[in-house]
Amino acid sequence: MAVEVCVKAAVGAPDVLGDCPFSQRVLLTLEEKKVTYKKHLINVSDKPKWFLEVNPEGKVPVINFGDKWIPDSDVIVGIIEEKYPNPSLIAPPEFASVGSKIFPTFVSFLKSKDSSDGTEQALLDELKALEEHLKAHGPYANGQNVCSVDMSLAPKLYHLEVALGHFKKWSVPESLSHVRNYMKLLFERESFQKTKAEEKYVIAGWAPKV
């Protein structure tokens, strides 16, 4: 029985993979573990009836290992790790929260209309913390091999790069060389290339919120 996973379709292109970083995190985890899966693209503005029947909350991603549909990317990647332990993507507990505040600070800065409200500095502080961690433990969050922290951060950093580049002409400072190298390494991985949304769909996804 193949694993089935429902993920967001692109805005305005229901047959193309969409821009949900939590959906991509699940797909990345499946790809890195070489798990065979069937992907259903869900148009979130016109959800199919069957999808709402099996998943009344209507959120993506959801996954089915053969018996029931399970929501929540945190829960999903935990179950994938249990069912498919090799290669292990388990991060040491002390690294589990590395970079965890980057996404909310990025969103605040992206939506900000006031350049002096501190949102840019808050994001820079989080990126500097990641820089220090990578300097000590890199090139990935847990050294030489990717782990669950990277699977979570990669899509979020991609959104940060694309959306801030487009809407604010902003990019990660050159001084944060370990972060920039980390992003390059993640974005070049085959698993990432196979599961990323096109830049135009990332931009389309953020446009209504900016």
C-alpha atoms as an extended CHARMM CRD file, in Angstrom:
* protein
*
       210  EXT
         1         1  MET       CA              0.0000000000        0.0000000000        0.0000000000  PROA      1               0.0000000000
         2         2  ALA       CA              1.5910000000        3.2350000000       -1.1270000000  PROA      2               0.0000000000
         3         3  VAL       CA              1.7110000000        6.1350000000        1.2700000000  PROA      3               0.0000000000
         4         4  GLU       CA             -0.7440000000        8.8410000000        0.1720000000  PROA      4               0.0000000000
         5         5  VAL       CA             -0.1480000000       12.4870000000        0.9540000000  PROA      5               0.0000000000
         6         6  CYS       CA             -2.3150000000       15.5560000000        0.3140000000  PROA      6               0.0000000000
         7         7  VAL       CA             -0.4670000000       18.8310000000       -0.2470000000  PROA      7               0.0000000000
         8         8  LYS       CA             -1.3550000000       22.3200000000       -1.4080000000  PROA      8               0.0000000000
         9         9  ALA       CA             -1.7520000000       22.9940000000       -5.1160000000  PROA      9               0.0000000000
        10        10  ALA       CA             -0.3890000000       26.2300000000       -6.5680000000  PROA      10              0.0000000000
        11        11  VAL       CA             -2.5310000000       29.3750000000       -6.5050000000  PROA      11              0.0000000000
        12        12  GLY       CA             -4.2040000000       29.5900000000       -9.9200000000  PROA      12              0.0000000000
        13        13  ALA       CA             -2.6270000000       26.3140000000      -11.0960000000  PROA      13              0.0000000000
        14        14  PRO       CA             -4.3880000000       23.3360000000       -9.4820000000  PROA      14              0.0000000000
        15        15  ASP       CA             -2.2170000000       20.7620000000      -11.2960000000  PROA      15              0.0000000000
        16        16  VAL       CA              1.0570000000       22.2280000000      -10.0130000000  PROA      16              0.0000000000
        17        17  LEU       CA              2.6740000000       21.8000000000       -6.5970000000  PROA      17              0.0000000000
        18        18  GLY       CA              1.9030000000       24.7800000000       -4.3720000000  PROA      18              0.0000000000
        19        19  ASP       CA              3.7820000000       26.9310000000       -1.9320000000  PROA      19              0.0000000000
        20        20  CYS       CA              2.9840000000       25.4180000000        1.4950000000  PROA      20              0.0000000000
        21        21  PRO       CA              6.2520000000       25.0640000000        3.4780000000  PROA      21              0.0000000000
        22        22  PHE       CA              4.6440000000       22.4910000000        5.8010000000  PROA      22              0.0000000000
        23        23  SER       CA              3.5840000000       20.3570000000        2.8390000000  PROA      23              0.0000000000
        24        24  GLN       CA              7.1070000000       20.5760000000        1.4360000000  PROA      24              0.0000000000
        25        25  ARG       CA              8.5770000000       19.5450000000        4.7890000000  PROA      25              0.0000000000
        26        26  VAL       CA              6.5840000000       16.2890000000        4.6240000000  PROA      26              0.0000000000
        27        27  LEU       CA              7.5170000000       15.6570000000        0.9700000000  PROA      27              0.0000000000
        28        28  LEU       CA             11.1910000000       16.3600000000        1.7330000000  PROA      28              0.0000000000
        29        29  THR       CA             11.1240000000       13.8530000000        4.5810000000  PROA      29              0.0000000000
        30        30  LEU       CA              9.5880000000       11.1820000000        2.3240000000  PROA      30              0.0000000000
        31        31  GLU       CA             12.1230000000       11.9210000000       -0.4340000000  PROA      31              0.0000000000
        32        32  GLU       CA             15.1360000000       11.8200000000        1.9000000000  PROA      32              0.0000000000
        33        33  LYS       CA             13.9550000000        8.4620000000        3.2330000000  PROA      33              0.0000000000
        34        34  LYS       CA             13.2410000000        7.1500000000       -0.2980000000  PROA      34              0.0000000000
        35        35  VAL       CA              9.6480000000        6.3020000000        0.6220000000  PROA      35              0.0000000000
        36        36  THR       CA              7.3380000000        5.6730000000       -2.3530000000  PROA      36              0.0000000000
        37        37  TYR       CA              4.2840000000        7.9020000000       -2.1190000000  PROA      37              0.0000000000
        38        38  LYS       CA              1.2890000000        9.1120000000       -4.0830000000  PROA      38              0.0000000000
        39        39  LYS       CA              0.7260000000       12.8690000000       -4.0600000000  PROA      39              0.0000000000
        40        40  HSD       CA             -2.6960000000       14.5200000000       -4.2100000000  PROA      40              0.0000000000
        41        41  LEU       CA             -2.6540000000       18.2400000000       -5.0410000000  PROA      41              0.0000000000
        42        42  ILE       CA             -5.4250000000       20.0520000000       -3.1710000000  PROA      42              0.0000000000
        43        43  ASN       CA             -6.8000000000       23.3480000000       -4.4370000000  PROA      43              0.0000000000
        44        44  VAL       CA             -7.2680000000       25.0420000000       -1.0560000000  PROA      44              0.0000000000
        45        45  SER       CA             -9.7320000000       27.6080000000       -2.4280000000  PROA      45              0.0000000000
        46        46  ASP       CA            -11.9480000000       24.8430000000       -3.8860000000  PROA      46              0.0000000000
        47        47  LYS       CA            -11.3500000000       21.7060000000       -1.8330000000  PROA      47              0.0000000000
        48        48  PRO       CA            -12.6360000000       18.4420000000       -3.3300000000  PROA      48              0.0000000000
        49        49  LYS       CA            -15.5540000000       16.7570000000       -1.5810000000  PROA      49              0.0000000000
        50        50  TRP       CA            -13.6760000000       13.4880000000       -0.9460000000  PROA      50              0.0000000000
        51        51  PHE       CA            -10.8770000000       15.4330000000        0.7620000000  PROA      51              0.0000000000
        52        52  LEU       CA            -13.2560000000       17.1940000000        3.1670000000  PROA      52              0.0000000000
        53        53  GLU       CA            -14.9600000000       13.8760000000        3.9090000000  PROA      53              0.0000000000
        54        54  VAL       CA            -11.7280000000       12.2230000000        5.0400000000  PROA      54              0.0000000000
        55        55  ASN       CA            -10.2960000000       15.4180000000        6.5420000000  PROA      55              0.0000000000
        56        56  PRO       CA            -13.1260000000       17.6880000000        7.7880000000  PROA      56              0.0000000000
        57        57  GLU       CA            -10.7250000000       20.3910000000        9.0060000000  PROA      57              0.0000000000
        58        58  GLY       CA             -9.5690000000       20.7380000000        5.4160000000  PROA      58              0.0000000000
        59        59  LYS       CA             -5.9460000000       21.5350000000        6.2670000000  PROA      59              0.0000000000
        60        60  VAL       CA             -2.8900000000       20.3320000000        4.3730000000  PROA      60              0.0000000000
        61        61  PRO       CA             -0.6510000000       18.4290000000        4.6470000000  PROA      61              0.0000000000
        62        62  VAL       CA             -2.3580000000       15.1820000000        5.6050000000  PROA      62              0.0000000000
        63        63  ILE       CA             -0.9770000000       11.6870000000        5.1080000000  PROA      63              0.0000000000
        64        64  ASN       CA             -2.4260000000        8.1830000000        4.9390000000  PROA      64              0.0000000000
        65        65  PHE       CA             -0.3420000000        5.0890000000        5.6510000000  PROA      65              0.0000000000
        66        66  GLY       CA             -3.2390000000        2.7730000000        4.7560000000  PROA      66              0.0000000000
        67        67  ASP       CA             -5.8000000000        3.1550000000        7.5290000000  PROA      67              0.0000000000
        68        68  LYS       CA             -6.5930000000        6.8130000000        8.2450000000  PROA      68              0.0000000000
        69        69  TRP       CA             -5.6790000000       10.3690000000        7.2860000000  PROA      69              0.0000000000
        70        70  ILE       CA             -3.3640000000       12.1220000000        9.7410000000  PROA      70              0.0000000000
        71        71  PRO       CA             -2.9090000000       15.9330000000        9.8370000000  PROA      71              0.0000000000
        72        72  ASP       CA             -0.1420000000       18.1970000000       11.2480000000  PROA      72              0.0000000000
        73        73  SER       CA              3.3610000000       18.2040000000        9.7770000000  PROA      73              0.0000000000
        74        74  ASP       CA              4.9880000000       17.7470000000       13.2340000000  PROA      74              0.0000000000
        75        75  VAL       CA              2.9500000000       14.5910000000       13.8660000000  PROA      75              0.0000000000
        76        76  ILE       CA              3.3960000000       13.3420000000       10.2930000000  PROA      76              0.0000000000
        77        77  VAL       CA              7.2010000000       13.5780000000       10.2160000000  PROA      77              0.0000000000
        78        78  GLY       CA              7.3390000000       11.8360000000       13.6100000000  PROA      78              0.0000000000
        79        79  ILE       CA              5.3240000000        8.9100000000       12.2580000000  PROA      79              0.0000000000
        80        80  ILE       CA              7.4080000000        8.7480000000        9.0550000000  PROA      80              0.0000000000
        81        81  GLU       CA             10.5320000000        8.5400000000       11.2600000000  PROA      81              0.0000000000
        82        82  GLU       CA              8.9910000000        5.6770000000       13.2690000000  PROA      82              0.0000000000
        83        83  LYS       CA              7.8110000000        3.7110000000       10.2330000000  PROA      83              0.0000000000
        84        84  TYR       CA             10.9190000000        4.3210000000        8.1130000000  PROA      84              0.0000000000
        85        85  PRO       CA             13.8570000000        4.6610000000       10.5410000000  PROA      85              0.0000000000
        86        86  ASN       CA             16.5590000000        4.5290000000        7.8380000000  PROA      86              0.0000000000
        87        87  PRO       CA             18.2070000000        6.8270000000        7.1100000000  PROA      87              0.0000000000
        88        88  SER       CA             17.5700000000        8.4340000000       10.4820000000  PROA      88              0.0000000000
        89        89  LEU       CA             16.5960000000       12.1110000000       10.4310000000  PROA      89              0.0000000000
        90        90  ILE       CA             16.3840000000       12.3800000000       14.2300000000  PROA      90              0.0000000000
        91        91  ALA       CA             17.9220000000       15.5750000000       15.5870000000  PROA      91              0.0000000000
        92        92  PRO       CA             19.5470000000       15.6680000000       19.0280000000  PROA      92              0.0000000000
        93        93  PRO       CA             17.0170000000       17.1150000000       21.5290000000  PROA      93              0.0000000000
        94        94  GLU       CA             19.2570000000       20.1080000000       22.2250000000  PROA      94              0.0000000000
        95        95  PHE       CA             19.1180000000       21.0480000000       18.5080000000  PROA      95              0.0000000000
        96        96  ALA       CA             15.3680000000       20.4940000000       18.0620000000  PROA      96              0.0000000000
        97        97  SER       CA             14.4860000000       24.1880000000       18.3310000000  PROA      97              0.0000000000
        98        98  VAL       CA             17.3270000000       25.5590000000       16.1610000000  PROA      98              0.0000000000
        99        99  GLY       CA             15.9110000000       28.2340000000       13.8600000000  PROA      99              0.0000000000
       100       100  SER       CA             12.3620000000       27.7080000000       15.1430000000  PROA      100             0.0000000000
       101       101  LYS       CA             11.6280000000       31.4420000000       15.4320000000  PROA      101             0.0000000000
       102       102  ILE       CA             12.8990000000       32.3520000000       11.9530000000  PROA      102             0.0000000000
       103       103  PHE       CA              9.5760000000       31.7630000000       10.1800000000  PROA      103             0.0000000000
       104       104  PRO       CA              7.3520000000       33.9000000000       12.4640000000  PROA      104             0.0000000000
       105       105  THR       CA              9.9150000000       36.7350000000       12.5050000000  PROA      105             0.0000000000
       106       106  PHE       CA             10.1720000000       36.5530000000        8.6930000000  PROA      106             0.0000000000
       107       107  VAL       CA              6.3710000000       36.7890000000        8.3740000000  PROA      107             0.0000000000
       108       108  SER       CA              6.2440000000       39.8190000000       10.7140000000  PROA      108             0.0000000000
       109       109  PHE       CA              8.9620000000       41.5970000000        8.7180000000  PROA      109             0.0000000000
       110       110  LEU       CA              7.3450000000       40.7080000000        5.3790000000  PROA      110             0.0000000000
       111       111  LYS       CA              3.9840000000       42.1590000000        6.4740000000  PROA      111             0.0000000000
       112       112  SER       CA              5.5030000000       45.2170000000        8.1740000000  PROA      112             0.0000000000
       113       113  LYS       CA              4.8090000000       48.6490000000        6.6970000000  PROA      113             0.0000000000
       114       114  ASP       CA              7.0380000000       50.5060000000        9.1900000000  PROA      114             0.0000000000
       115       115  SER       CA             10.8020000000       50.2230000000        8.6680000000  PROA      115             0.0000000000
       116       116  SER       CA             11.5120000000       51.2790000000       12.2760000000  PROA      116             0.0000000000
       117       117  ASP       CA              9.2370000000       48.7510000000       14.0370000000  PROA      117             0.0000000000
       118       118  GLY       CA             12.0460000000       46.3110000000       14.8730000000  PROA      118             0.0000000000
       119       119  THR       CA             10.7660000000       43.4220000000       12.7450000000  PROA      119             0.0000000000
       120       120  GLU       CA             13.8350000000       43.4300000000       10.4900000000  PROA      120             0.0000000000
       121       121  GLN       CA             16.1500000000       43.4150000000       13.5040000000  PROA      121             0.0000000000
       122       122  ALA       CA             14.1800000000       40.5590000000       15.0880000000  PROA      122             0.0000000000
       123       123  LEU       CA             14.6700000000       38.4840000000       11.9430000000  PROA      123             0.0000000000
       124       124  LEU       CA             18.3610000000       39.3780000000       11.7770000000  PROA      124             0.0000000000
       125       125  ASP       CA             18.7740000000       38.3070000000       15.4190000000  PROA      125             0.0000000000
       126       126  GLU       CA             17.2530000000       34.8990000000       14.6480000000  PROA      126             0.0000000000
       127       127  LEU       CA             19.4380000000       34.4810000000       11.5480000000  PROA      127             0.0000000000
       128       128  LYS       CA             22.5280000000       35.4520000000       13.5700000000  PROA      128             0.0000000000
       129       129  ALA       CA             21.6460000000       32.7860000000       16.1450000000  PROA      129             0.0000000000
       130       130  LEU       CA             21.4200000000       30.2410000000       13.3170000000  PROA      130             0.0000000000
       131       131  GLU       CA             24.7630000000       31.5220000000       11.9770000000  PROA      131             0.0000000000
       132       132  GLU       CA             26.4160000000       30.8660000000       15.3600000000  PROA      132             0.0000000000
       133       133  HSD       CA             24.9030000000       27.3880000000       15.5660000000  PROA      133             0.0000000000
       134       134  LEU       CA             26.0610000000       26.4690000000       12.0520000000  PROA      134             0.0000000000
       135       135  LYS       CA             29.5140000000       27.8860000000       12.7180000000  PROA      135             0.0000000000
       136       136  ALA       CA             29.8290000000       25.5080000000       15.6670000000  PROA      136             0.0000000000
       137       137  HSD       CA             27.9330000000       22.4630000000       14.3590000000  PROA      137             0.0000000000
       138       138  GLY       CA             27.4430000000       22.8160000000       10.5560000000  PROA      138             0.0000000000
       139       139  PRO       CA             27.2750000000       22.6160000000        7.6470000000  PROA      139             0.0000000000
       140       140  TYR       CA             23.7850000000       21.2410000000        8.4480000000  PROA      140             0.0000000000
       141       141  ALA       CA             21.9260000000       21.7240000000       11.7390000000  PROA      141             0.0000000000
       142       142  ASN       CA             23.4040000000       18.4810000000       13.0780000000  PROA      142             0.0000000000
       143       143  GLY       CA             26.7660000000       18.3530000000       11.3190000000  PROA      143             0.0000000000
       144       144  GLN       CA             27.4750000000       16.4850000000        8.0990000000  PROA      144             0.0000000000
       145       145  ASN       CA             24.1200000000       14.7520000000        7.6500000000  PROA      145             0.0000000000
       146       146  VAL       CA             20.6880000000       16.2860000000        7.1940000000  PROA      146             0.0000000000
       147       147  CYS       CA             18.1500000000       15.8660000000        9.9650000000  PROA      147             0.0000000000
       148       148  SER       CA             14.5330000000       16.7740000000       10.7340000000  PROA      148             0.0000000000
       149       149  VAL       CA             15.5200000000       20.3510000000       11.6600000000  PROA      149             0.0000000000
       150       150  ASP       CA             16.8210000000       20.8880000000        8.0980000000  PROA      150             0.0000000000
       151       151  MET       CA             13.6310000000       19.4060000000        6.6150000000  PROA      151             0.0000000000
       152       152  SER       CA             11.6200000000       21.9710000000        8.5640000000  PROA      152             0.0000000000
       153       153  LEU       CA             13.9040000000       24.9500000000        7.9180000000  PROA      153             0.0000000000
       154       154  ALA       CA             14.6270000000       24.4320000000        4.2110000000  PROA      154             0.0000000000
       155       155  PRO       CA             11.1320000000       25.3650000000        2.9020000000  PROA      155             0.0000000000
       156       156  LYS       CA             10.8610000000       28.2850000000        5.3390000000  PROA      156             0.0000000000
       157       157  LEU       CA             14.2320000000       29.7160000000        4.3040000000  PROA      157             0.0000000000
       158       158  TYR       CA             13.2080000000       29.3200000000        0.6580000000  PROA      158             0.0000000000
       159       159  HSD       CA             10.0310000000       31.3260000000        1.3110000000  PROA      159             0.0000000000
       160       160  LEU       CA             12.0970000000       33.9270000000        3.1560000000  PROA      160             0.0000000000
       161       161  GLU       CA             14.5350000000       34.2540000000        0.2610000000  PROA      161             0.0000000000
       162       162  VAL       CA             11.8770000000       34.4310000000       -2.4650000000  PROA      162             0.0000000000
       163       163  ALA       CA              9.2770000000       36.5860000000       -0.6930000000  PROA      163             0.0000000000
       164       164  LEU       CA             11.6280000000       39.0990000000        0.9060000000  PROA      164             0.0000000000
       165       165  GLY       CA             13.6240000000       39.3320000000       -2.3160000000  PROA      165             0.0000000000
       166       166  HSD       CA             10.4730000000       40.0800000000       -4.2790000000  PROA      166             0.0000000000
       167       167  PHE       CA              8.4750000000       42.2940000000       -1.9230000000  PROA      167             0.0000000000
       168       168  LYS       CA             11.2730000000       44.0470000000        0.0000000000  PROA      168             0.0000000000
       169       169  LYS       CA             14.3680000000       43.6760000000       -2.2220000000  PROA      169             0.0000000000
       170       170  TRP       CA             15.9580000000       42.1540000000        0.8940000000  PROA      170             0.0000000000
       171       171  SER       CA             18.3630000000       39.2510000000        1.1560000000  PROA      171             0.0000000000
       172       172  VAL       CA             20.3280000000       37.4590000000        3.8580000000  PROA      172             0.0000000000
       173       173  PRO       CA             23.4140000000       39.6260000000        4.5920000000  PROA      173             0.0000000000
       174       174  GLU       CA             26.7570000000       38.4930000000        3.1340000000  PROA      174             0.0000000000
       175       175  SER       CA             28.1670000000       38.5340000000        6.6810000000  PROA      175             0.0000000000
       176       176  LEU       CA             26.0080000000       35.5090000000        7.5500000000  PROA      176             0.0000000000
       177       177  SER       CA             28.1410000000       33.2640000000        5.3680000000  PROA      177             0.0000000000
       178       178  HSD       CA             27.2690000000       30.0170000000        7.1620000000  PROA      178             0.0000000000
       179       179  VAL       CA             23.5300000000       30.6790000000        6.7730000000  PROA      179             0.0000000000
       180       180  ARG       CA             23.9600000000       31.4910000000        3.0860000000  PROA      180             0.0000000000
       181       181  ASN       CA             26.0130000000       28.3460000000        2.5300000000  PROA      181             0.0000000000
       182       182  TYR       CA             23.4240000000       26.3170000000        4.4730000000  PROA      182             0.0000000000
       183       183  MET       CA             20.6200000000       27.6110000000        2.2440000000  PROA      183             0.0000000000
       184       184  LYS       CA             22.6570000000       26.8210000000       -0.8610000000  PROA      184             0.0000000000
       185       185  LEU       CA             23.3390000000       23.2580000000        0.3340000000  PROA      185             0.0000000000
       186       186  LEU       CA             19.6750000000       22.6620000000        1.1810000000  PROA      186             0.0000000000
       187       187  PHE       CA             18.2670000000       24.1680000000       -2.0140000000  PROA      187             0.0000000000
       188       188  GLU       CA             20.6600000000       22.1200000000       -4.1800000000  PROA      188             0.0000000000
       189       189  ARG       CA             19.5970000000       18.7850000000       -2.7030000000  PROA      189             0.0000000000
       190       190  GLU       CA             17.7250000000       16.5370000000       -5.1360000000  PROA      190             0.0000000000
       191       191  SER       CA             14.9000000000       16.1250000000       -2.6020000000  PROA      191             0.0000000000
       192       192  PHE       CA             14.4650000000       19.9000000000       -2.4350000000  PROA      192             0.0000000000
       193       193  GLN       CA             14.5070000000       20.4150000000       -6.1950000000  PROA      193             0.0000000000
       194       194  LYS       CA             11.7980000000       17.7360000000       -6.5600000000  PROA      194             0.0000000000
       195       195  THR       CA              9.4990000000       19.1940000000       -3.8940000000  PROA      195             0.0000000000
       196       196  LYS       CA              9.8290000000       22.9850000000       -4.1360000000  PROA      196             0.0000000000
       197       197  ALA       CA              7.1620000000       25.3060000000       -5.4850000000  PROA      197             0.0000000000
       198       198  GLU       CA              8.1680000000       27.5690000000       -8.3610000000  PROA      198             0.0000000000
       199       199  GLU       CA              9.1460000000       31.0690000000       -7.2130000000  PROA      199             0.0000000000
       200       200  LYS       CA              6.1620000000       32.6620000000       -8.9630000000  PROA      200             0.0000000000
       201       201  TYR       CA              3.7870000000       30.4950000000       -6.9020000000  PROA      201             0.0000000000
       202       202  VAL       CA              5.5600000000       31.3810000000       -3.6570000000  PROA      202             0.0000000000
       203       203  ILE       CA              5.1210000000       35.0590000000       -4.5830000000  PROA      203             0.0000000000
       204       204  ALA       CA              1.4650000000       34.4980000000       -5.5270000000  PROA      204             0.0000000000
       205       205  GLY       CA              0.8800000000       32.7250000000       -2.2170000000  PROA      205             0.0000000000
       206       206  TRP       CA              2.2400000000       35.6410000000       -0.1510000000  PROA      206             0.0000000000
       207       207  ALA       CA              0.8350000000       38.4910000000       -2.2790000000  PROA      207             0.0000000000
       208       208  PRO       CA             -2.5950000000       38.6970000000       -0.5370000000  PROA      208             0.0000000000
       209       209  LYS       CA             -0.9070000000       38.8120000000        2.8960000000  PROA      209             0.0000000000
       210       210  VAL       CA              1.5980000000       41.5540000000        2.1110000000  PROA      210             0.0000000000
